[in-house]
Short mmCIF file of C-alpha atoms in Angstrom, two decimals:
data_model
loop_
_atom_site.label_atom_id
_atom_site.label_comp_id
_atom_site.label_asym_id
_atom_site.label_seq_id
_atom_site.Cartn_x
_atom_site.Cartn_y
_atom_site.Cartn_z
CA MET B 29 159.34 141.59 91.80
CA ASP B 30 156.50 141.00 89.38
CA VAL B 31 154.42 137.78 89.71
CA ARG B 32 155.06 136.73 86.34
CA MET B 33 158.45 136.57 84.95
CA PRO B 34 160.36 134.13 82.22
CA GLY B 35 162.22 131.33 83.76
CA VAL B 36 161.16 131.70 87.44
CA ASP B 37 158.13 133.18 88.79
CA GLY B 38 158.85 136.69 91.04
CA ILE B 39 156.77 134.37 94.11
CA GLU B 40 159.52 131.56 94.05
CA ALA B 41 162.84 134.38 93.24
CA THR B 42 161.16 136.11 96.32
CA ARG B 43 161.09 132.86 98.25
CA ARG B 44 164.69 131.98 97.13
CA VAL B 45 165.92 135.58 98.03
CA LEU B 46 164.47 135.79 101.48
CA GLY B 47 164.46 132.07 102.35
CA GLY B 48 168.37 131.43 103.02
CA GLY B 49 169.06 134.24 105.25
CA GLU B 50 171.60 135.28 103.14
CA HIS B 51 170.53 138.60 102.45
CA PRO B 52 169.42 139.95 105.97
CA GLY B 53 167.55 143.64 105.72
CA VAL B 54 166.49 142.80 101.83
CA ARG B 55 162.96 143.70 100.96
CA VAL B 56 161.01 142.71 98.30
CA ILE B 57 157.82 144.10 97.25
CA MET B 58 155.63 142.35 94.28
CA LEU B 59 154.79 145.04 91.23
CA THR B 60 152.29 143.46 89.06
CA THR B 61 149.11 143.75 86.81
CA PHE B 62 147.80 140.07 88.52
CA ASP B 63 145.43 141.22 91.01
CA MET B 64 144.53 137.60 92.22
CA ASP B 65 144.44 137.20 95.97
CA GLU B 66 146.62 133.67 96.01
CA TYR B 67 149.44 135.43 94.50
CA VAL B 68 148.91 138.46 97.32
CA TYR B 69 148.94 135.53 100.14
CA ASP B 70 151.78 133.36 98.42
CA ALA B 71 153.90 136.60 97.90
CA LEU B 72 153.37 137.51 101.36
CA ARG B 73 154.16 133.88 102.39
CA ALA B 74 157.27 133.57 100.88
CA GLY B 75 158.51 136.99 102.64
CA ALA B 76 157.14 139.93 100.24
CA SER B 77 157.05 143.52 102.42
CA GLY B 78 154.39 144.46 99.92
CA PHE B 79 152.44 143.96 97.02
CA VAL B 80 151.16 146.91 94.29
CA LEU B 81 149.36 147.19 91.79
CA LYS B 82 151.07 148.48 88.58
CA ASP B 83 148.37 151.28 88.23
CA VAL B 84 149.54 152.78 91.27
CA PRO B 85 150.20 156.37 91.08
CA PRO B 86 153.92 157.06 90.67
CA GLU B 87 154.23 159.39 94.10
CA GLN B 88 152.65 156.37 95.44
CA LEU B 89 155.00 153.84 94.62
CA VAL B 90 157.96 156.04 95.47
CA ASP B 91 156.52 156.61 98.69
CA GLY B 92 155.42 152.74 99.34
CA ILE B 93 159.23 152.20 98.16
CA ARG B 94 160.52 154.23 101.29
CA ALA B 95 158.06 153.17 103.31
CA VAL B 96 159.33 149.35 102.83
CA HIS B 97 162.89 150.56 102.95
CA GLY B 98 162.24 152.01 106.33
CA GLY B 99 160.93 148.32 107.56
CA SER B 100 156.97 148.99 107.29
CA SER B 101 154.55 147.18 105.13
CA LEU B 102 152.70 147.65 101.67
CA LEU B 103 149.42 146.92 100.36
CA SER B 104 147.28 148.36 97.21
CA PRO B 105 143.98 150.02 99.08
CA SER B 106 142.30 147.45 97.17
CA ILE B 107 144.19 144.18 98.00
CA THR B 108 143.87 145.21 101.94
CA ARG B 109 139.98 145.51 101.16
CA ARG B 110 139.90 142.33 99.87
CA MET B 111 141.75 141.09 102.65
CA ILE B 112 139.90 142.40 105.25
CA GLU B 113 136.60 141.23 103.60
CA VAL B 114 137.79 137.39 103.78
CA TYR B 115 138.76 137.45 107.29
CA LEU B 116 135.57 138.94 107.98
CA ASP B 117 133.98 135.37 106.20
CA ARG B 118 136.22 133.31 107.96
CA PRO B 119 135.11 131.12 111.11
CA ALA B 120 137.06 131.11 113.76
CA THR B 121 140.70 130.14 113.89
CA ALA B 122 142.55 127.60 116.02
CA PRO B 123 144.18 128.63 119.55
CA ALA B 124 147.45 130.63 119.36
CA PRO B 125 150.34 128.52 118.84
CA ALA B 126 152.95 127.86 121.93
CA VAL B 127 155.55 130.17 120.63
CA VAL B 128 153.02 132.92 121.83
CA GLU B 129 154.02 131.94 125.56
CA SER B 130 157.20 133.37 124.50
CA LEU B 131 155.61 136.93 124.70
CA THR B 132 154.93 138.74 127.52
CA PRO B 133 151.74 140.50 128.02
CA ARG B 134 152.89 143.94 126.73
CA GLU B 135 153.66 141.95 123.66
CA ARG B 136 151.03 139.72 123.02
CA GLU B 137 148.74 143.26 123.79
CA ILE B 138 151.14 144.62 120.91
CA LEU B 139 150.59 142.01 119.07
CA GLY B 140 146.59 142.05 118.98
CA LEU B 141 147.10 146.03 118.49
CA LEU B 142 149.91 145.08 115.69
CA GLY B 143 146.81 142.46 114.00
CA ARG B 144 144.22 145.49 113.96
CA GLY B 145 145.89 147.02 111.82
CA LEU B 146 146.90 149.92 114.29
CA SER B 147 149.91 152.46 113.68
CA ASN B 148 152.78 152.51 115.98
CA ALA B 149 150.98 156.26 116.90
CA GLU B 150 148.00 154.74 117.66
CA ILE B 151 149.19 152.15 119.70
CA ALA B 152 151.27 154.41 121.68
CA GLU B 153 148.11 156.20 122.22
CA SER B 154 145.90 153.80 123.27
CA LEU B 155 148.37 152.50 125.70
CA PHE B 156 149.60 155.36 126.92
CA VAL B 157 153.44 154.84 126.32
CA SER B 158 155.91 156.52 123.96
CA GLU B 159 156.08 155.74 120.58
CA THR B 160 159.79 154.30 121.03
CA THR B 161 158.72 152.18 123.35
CA VAL B 162 156.05 150.73 121.10
CA LYS B 163 158.83 150.40 118.40
CA THR B 164 160.83 148.21 120.94
CA HIS B 165 157.41 146.11 121.64
CA VAL B 166 157.11 145.46 118.49
CA GLY B 167 160.36 144.42 117.44
CA ARG B 168 160.95 141.88 119.89
CA VAL B 169 157.48 140.40 119.08
CA LEU B 170 158.97 140.47 115.49
CA MET B 171 161.99 138.77 116.32
CA LYS B 172 160.55 136.53 118.84
CA LEU B 173 158.16 134.97 116.39
CA GLY B 174 160.50 135.17 113.34
CA LEU B 175 158.74 137.58 111.59
CA ARG B 176 160.23 139.60 109.16
CA ASP B 177 157.88 142.63 109.01
CA ARG B 178 154.28 143.94 110.03
CA VAL B 179 152.37 142.42 107.45
CA GLN B 180 153.45 138.77 108.53
CA ALA B 181 152.60 139.93 112.23
CA VAL B 182 149.09 140.64 111.07
CA ILE B 183 148.72 137.35 109.21
CA PHE B 184 150.29 135.55 112.25
CA ALA B 185 147.69 137.62 114.86
CA TYR B 186 144.67 136.42 112.59
CA GLU B 187 145.97 132.96 111.70
CA SER B 188 146.80 132.09 115.04
CA GLY B 189 143.19 133.43 116.55
CA ILE B 190 145.13 136.26 118.68
CA VAL B 191 142.58 138.65 116.78
CA THR B 192 139.45 137.60 115.35
CA ILE B 193 136.89 139.82 113.61
CA GLY B 194 134.22 141.24 115.87
CA HIS B 195 136.28 140.04 118.86
CA PRO B 196 138.75 142.15 121.13
CA SER B 197 142.06 140.84 121.52
CA PRO B 198 143.25 139.26 124.67
CA GLY B 199 143.93 141.76 127.43
CA GLY B 200 140.72 143.52 126.11
CA MET B 201 142.11 145.22 123.12
#
């Protein structure tokens, strides 16, 4: 989707395609020239699995499409850098919502590591478990919290206070 399209903008179109649940497994990537934080946040909240600027090299775009198809998320490096800067400047957030209580201690730990941007391999290494075990935990976290992908998990982890900049996540991570 592009952010600006005739008729319905890409963010609203994404919301409509993904919001009703009629198309499970469908993933949306925003591909645009509009590099504005407001568009990035709105697109991710609407359910987009990625946000890429049109100046991305074609081979990186193809790799990104494959990654999103496989369940990962995709953000242009400049957008990721800005998102991190915004989080660095934010005050501490409110305590985690009650839905976090549905997570096991290990799942909360996994959510904290996801929020810090670790890959499955990095999480597995830090917890001394297999990557398959991590994938299982990540899937359960996403399901229990009603999240679509890792990008939403990172946003949730920061917005709910599971992860804060400069402070370890619960469980010492």
